């Protein structure tokens, strides 16, 4: 059959590029392998290296071609391709077309692929004698990465999945594909669109950055393997160090961009929730940071010459393992935003990837381990290297703890158990991490003042005493006047928070001081200290913003729900959502909050709610502060035509706090279109009127006019009804609708029973008084919202920037020194 | 043995000991509705489905923090669920729900709801098909 209107060439080009990148990576691996083996024979070495470089450059071109062709497909809305059909739609703004790339699995692997190639080119330019062995490992990794995009069957096993799949091949059994003009049908007029959560500017930035971090974790391992392979057991550390620092910097900032995205567009009320996806990216960062420190101490002292290999290997392995956990769907129900699996093929793909690299490392390591030079002399307790090792170990232990709990679903699968983290998952992590923060904070503060090899006590005490006193004063001030009084988990935990605050302030002060005392203000070599200051700021920001986080949308209706308790077993009202009826000011914390209006934007599917915050002085009534927040919500037509709500928060940023507001519920606008009419019936006292879910008894009808009643000065006459509504669920309500007349104009005063969605009115005709009932779902507009206050969250974001800057400065310093 | 090795071993031993001690307290189990009813008052995870034959009770105007619905599981168990927070917007569309909470008599008092929504399963062929059929109808 000839299908009409398809654009097949572009997809074929893309698929060809994917296959080409696979073949080229195999050639590059082999040629670099030969080049390394023949390093002694200059002529052969050069010939192999030339071939390898050509192959690698061809591979890079192929990978770029994949990206470009896929972008063309998405940009031009070629919906015959599954990728465009599943992940984009015509109304999507161009800036989010890029985000379509990483909604699917293939796009993320493509990014990884791409950054590997770019980094490979940098290695080729800079690594000199290290090029051949390092690039062998990198190209081998590329063989695996490019197979993720193949989607080709080898002996009945599907390997990878191609992003250039056509809808009619993916779903060949669908009847529509017997129509050669299927592209003209309504179903193919538009794509399914991008997950609304990804339609956020952080999601344009976060994935590429995080994948720089992912891709760069291959390089330290590549150098370590190259060192073992070419028997340069210590020399590899120097050229590997800038890469490790680069890895730590980008993984770190990438993770925190994800946190910023979570903060701004997820409604779990914070930037971190110990979700498996978050944990999975944190663990490799913890280990690479540990590895950086071991590399540094080894370079300066020669100690830990063997363990440095293991730290590097672990950082790479943990990264692949994390990706395995989040990408293959093994986490299943435990993660809010885990990806779904490509099924078995992806699962085994990762298992093979991990096994091959582990095997490669083990074989080379154990073959060479007796040749790795080890210092006989023991580390002094007063030496810097001793405590750096301890610190690195604490990093790794914390990551083992996180990994264990994150891997529970996998452990369940392997051992057939049914275990899950209990009532309070965040506390399971926080409880341990706060102690780790104390230990790491203290170590980070004091270690720089220690010298390598050993430190004379008087020297150390003299230098550290001033920063210690300053830090003690500052942290005491914060503890005493900061109002940090987080007692949800008892006094022990509160104590730990205050200790951790001291430790983080100590880190900040001591490392700032070290830039002058220890480094004499030499900015170029201050990268480490700056990163430490940033780390201290991050800790401090986390501690203050989390322990002082406050729900301000407490519903003060006074209803305490029986049986509901907080994690420590105390009674908890749990009423953290407040309902705002349009136009009705509702007190919330110190604010008077009003849902004023909602609006849509023609090019945007979002519905924006204008929520007005007003802070008045309670004594004078003077307006102290007024601002509007615009939390928005997406209304998505889902299955069965039902609309679903997906909300994005809005925050009011102050220098010292954020007020964070998001919509948790709203009425379905479809059902709130008010098409219902009043049904009027003549009534007198004692009458009964039925409505769909109950009946109304008229208790009395009062008629009054100016002549008979002197209390009616404002209107000419009035008709009032006193009624009782008996609902089918056993509830009863009182209502008093009325009609007033002035100058022959009727002024109805309607009464609304919200719970029953009915509106009552009184009417007067020649026949007498009538009672009108309107049953309507759209009785009123309301939103339910939740609001938090995050104090000093900016310390966290500033800390992240400072840490990243420190890493990069240090990287640049090491790189130029090489 | 070097001091650094002793420190390493002590730290690792302490970590393992800590985990062994706390683990039994921190971990809970996935249960069916039937087995949950045997474990009154114990915090568990329930894997179930929304019972679509019964009403979902939620009226944010009267109380935004009260949601009640019925859940069923694949083994035929059924229970009423009460959740003191807002209704997750995708509840009605969910294919599977994980409920975290305690059984209290015949009512499951839920502290957290995790939804497995079809929207998260874009890559699932079954879901693609349903999506597609919907599109044709509209």
PDB file of C-alpha atoms in Angstrom, chain B residues 14-99:
ATOM      1  CA  UNK B  14      28.405   1.180  63.197  1.00  0.00           C
ATOM      2  CA  UNK B  15      26.462   1.855  59.994  1.00  0.00           C
ATOM      3  CA  UNK B  16      25.441  -1.785  59.615  1.00  0.00           C
ATOM      4  CA  UNK B  17      24.467  -2.057  63.275  1.00  0.00           C
ATOM      5  CA  UNK B  18      22.395   1.103  63.006  1.00  0.00           C
ATOM      6  CA  UNK B  19      20.585  -0.144  59.941  1.00  0.00           C
ATOM      7  CA  UNK B  20      19.857  -3.535  61.464  1.00  0.00           C
ATOM      8  CA  UNK B  21      18.440  -1.934  64.587  1.00  0.00           C
ATOM      9  CA  UNK B  22      16.252   0.628  62.830  1.00  0.00           C
ATOM     10  CA  UNK B  23      15.232  -1.384  59.807  1.00  0.00           C
ATOM     11  CA  UNK B  24      12.491  -3.437  61.400  1.00  0.00           C
ATOM     12  CA  UNK B  25      10.900  -0.251  62.681  1.00  0.00           C
ATOM     13  CA  UNK B  26      11.216   1.653  59.423  1.00  0.00           C
ATOM     14  CA  UNK B  27       9.956  -1.004  57.119  1.00  0.00           C
ATOM     15  CA  UNK B  28       6.405  -1.988  56.573  1.00  0.00           C
ATOM     16  CA  UNK B  29       4.719  -4.329  54.128  1.00  0.00           C
ATOM     17  CA  UNK B  30       2.540  -4.266  51.063  1.00  0.00           C
ATOM     18  CA  UNK B  31      -0.771  -5.865  51.868  1.00  0.00           C
ATOM     19  CA  UNK B  32      -3.994  -6.933  50.287  1.00  0.00           C
ATOM     20  CA  UNK B  33      -7.231  -5.624  51.729  1.00  0.00           C
ATOM     21  CA  UNK B  34      -7.944  -8.991  53.338  1.00  0.00           C
ATOM     22  CA  UNK B  35      -4.566  -9.191  55.052  1.00  0.00           C
ATOM     23  CA  UNK B  36      -4.778  -5.527  56.015  1.00  0.00           C
ATOM     24  CA  UNK B  37      -7.983  -6.201  57.901  1.00  0.00           C
ATOM     25  CA  UNK B  38      -6.057  -8.699  59.999  1.00  0.00           C
ATOM     26  CA  UNK B  39      -3.512  -6.038  60.886  1.00  0.00           C
ATOM     27  CA  UNK B  40      -5.739  -3.476  62.548  1.00  0.00           C
ATOM     28  CA  UNK B  41      -3.962  -0.265  63.469  1.00  0.00           C
ATOM     29  CA  UNK B  42      -0.681  -1.196  61.828  1.00  0.00           C
ATOM     30  CA  UNK B  43       0.802   1.105  59.208  1.00  0.00           C
ATOM     31  CA  UNK B  44       0.816  -0.661  55.870  1.00  0.00           C
ATOM     32  CA  UNK B  45       0.782  -0.097  52.123  1.00  0.00           C
ATOM     33  CA  UNK B  46      -2.297  -1.239  50.300  1.00  0.00           C
ATOM     34  CA  UNK B  47      -2.312  -1.900  46.585  1.00  0.00           C
ATOM     35  CA  UNK B  48      -5.803  -1.485  45.257  1.00  0.00           C
ATOM     36  CA  UNK B  49      -8.069   0.062  42.664  1.00  0.00           C
ATOM     37  CA  UNK B  50     -10.765   2.661  42.922  1.00  0.00           C
ATOM     38  CA  UNK B  51     -14.193   1.050  43.101  1.00  0.00           C
ATOM     39  CA  UNK B  52     -15.917   2.854  40.268  1.00  0.00           C
ATOM     40  CA  UNK B  53     -19.339   1.421  41.066  1.00  0.00           C
ATOM     41  CA  UNK B  54     -19.493   3.567  44.200  1.00  0.00           C
ATOM     42  CA  UNK B  55     -19.471   7.292  44.689  1.00  0.00           C
ATOM     43  CA  UNK B  56     -16.382   9.268  45.475  1.00  0.00           C
ATOM     44  CA  UNK B  57     -17.348  11.568  48.280  1.00  0.00           C
ATOM     45  CA  UNK B  58     -15.585  14.892  48.149  1.00  0.00           C
ATOM     46  CA  UNK B  59     -16.987  18.370  48.626  1.00  0.00           C
ATOM     47  CA  UNK B  60     -14.261  20.961  48.987  1.00  0.00           C
ATOM     48  CA  UNK B  61     -16.714  23.711  49.835  1.00  0.00           C
ATOM     49  CA  UNK B  62     -17.864  22.039  53.019  1.00  0.00           C
ATOM     50  CA  UNK B  63     -14.542  20.419  53.888  1.00  0.00           C
ATOM     51  CA  UNK B  64     -11.549  20.438  51.578  1.00  0.00           C
ATOM     52  CA  UNK B  65      -9.791  17.977  53.837  1.00  0.00           C
ATOM     53  CA  UNK B  66     -12.174  15.076  53.637  1.00  0.00           C
ATOM     54  CA  UNK B  67     -12.243  12.471  50.916  1.00  0.00           C
ATOM     55  CA  UNK B  68     -13.978   9.138  51.117  1.00  0.00           C
ATOM     56  CA  UNK B  69     -14.161   6.418  48.524  1.00  0.00           C
ATOM     57  CA  UNK B  70     -14.155   2.654  48.165  1.00  0.00           C
ATOM     58  CA  UNK B  71     -11.216   0.587  47.082  1.00  0.00           C
ATOM     59  CA  UNK B  72     -11.135  -2.937  45.758  1.00  0.00           C
ATOM     60  CA  UNK B  73      -8.241  -5.235  45.063  1.00  0.00           C
ATOM     61  CA  UNK B  74      -7.638  -8.053  42.641  1.00  0.00           C
ATOM     62  CA  UNK B  75      -8.449 -10.640  45.302  1.00  0.00           C
ATOM     63  CA  UNK B  76     -11.941  -9.315  45.755  1.00  0.00           C
ATOM     64  CA  UNK B  77     -11.351  -7.424  48.977  1.00  0.00           C
ATOM     65  CA  UNK B  78     -13.219  -4.179  49.477  1.00  0.00           C
ATOM     66  CA  UNK B  79     -12.876  -1.361  51.958  1.00  0.00           C
ATOM     67  CA  UNK B  80     -13.937   2.186  52.554  1.00  0.00           C
ATOM     68  CA  UNK B  81     -11.065   4.657  52.481  1.00  0.00           C
ATOM     69  CA  UNK B  82     -10.938   7.973  54.261  1.00  0.00           C
ATOM     70  CA  UNK B  83      -8.270  10.509  53.424  1.00  0.00           C
ATOM     71  CA  UNK B  84      -7.943  13.784  55.256  1.00  0.00           C
ATOM     72  CA  UNK B  85      -6.630  15.951  52.489  1.00  0.00           C
ATOM     73  CA  UNK B  86      -7.664  17.118  49.049  1.00  0.00           C
ATOM     74  CA  UNK B  87      -8.713  14.707  46.393  1.00  0.00           C
ATOM     75  CA  UNK B  88      -5.831  13.924  44.056  1.00  0.00           C
ATOM     76  CA  UNK B  89      -7.096  15.321  40.751  1.00  0.00           C
ATOM     77  CA  UNK B  90      -6.276  12.179  38.849  1.00  0.00           C
ATOM     78  CA  UNK B  91      -7.980   9.790  41.269  1.00  0.00           C
ATOM     79  CA  UNK B  92     -10.839   8.918  38.951  1.00  0.00           C
ATOM     80  CA  UNK B  93      -8.487   8.191  36.109  1.00  0.00           C
ATOM     81  CA  UNK B  94      -6.041   6.089  38.052  1.00  0.00           C
ATOM     82  CA  UNK B  95      -5.488   2.509  37.101  1.00  0.00           C
ATOM     83  CA  UNK B  96      -3.949   1.482  40.361  1.00  0.00           C
ATOM     84  CA  UNK B  97      -3.536   3.204  43.689  1.00  0.00           C
ATOM     85  CA  UNK B  98      -1.138   2.618  46.527  1.00  0.00           C
ATOM     86  CA  UNK B  99      -2.696   3.649  49.814  1.00  0.00           C
TER      87      UNK B  99
END
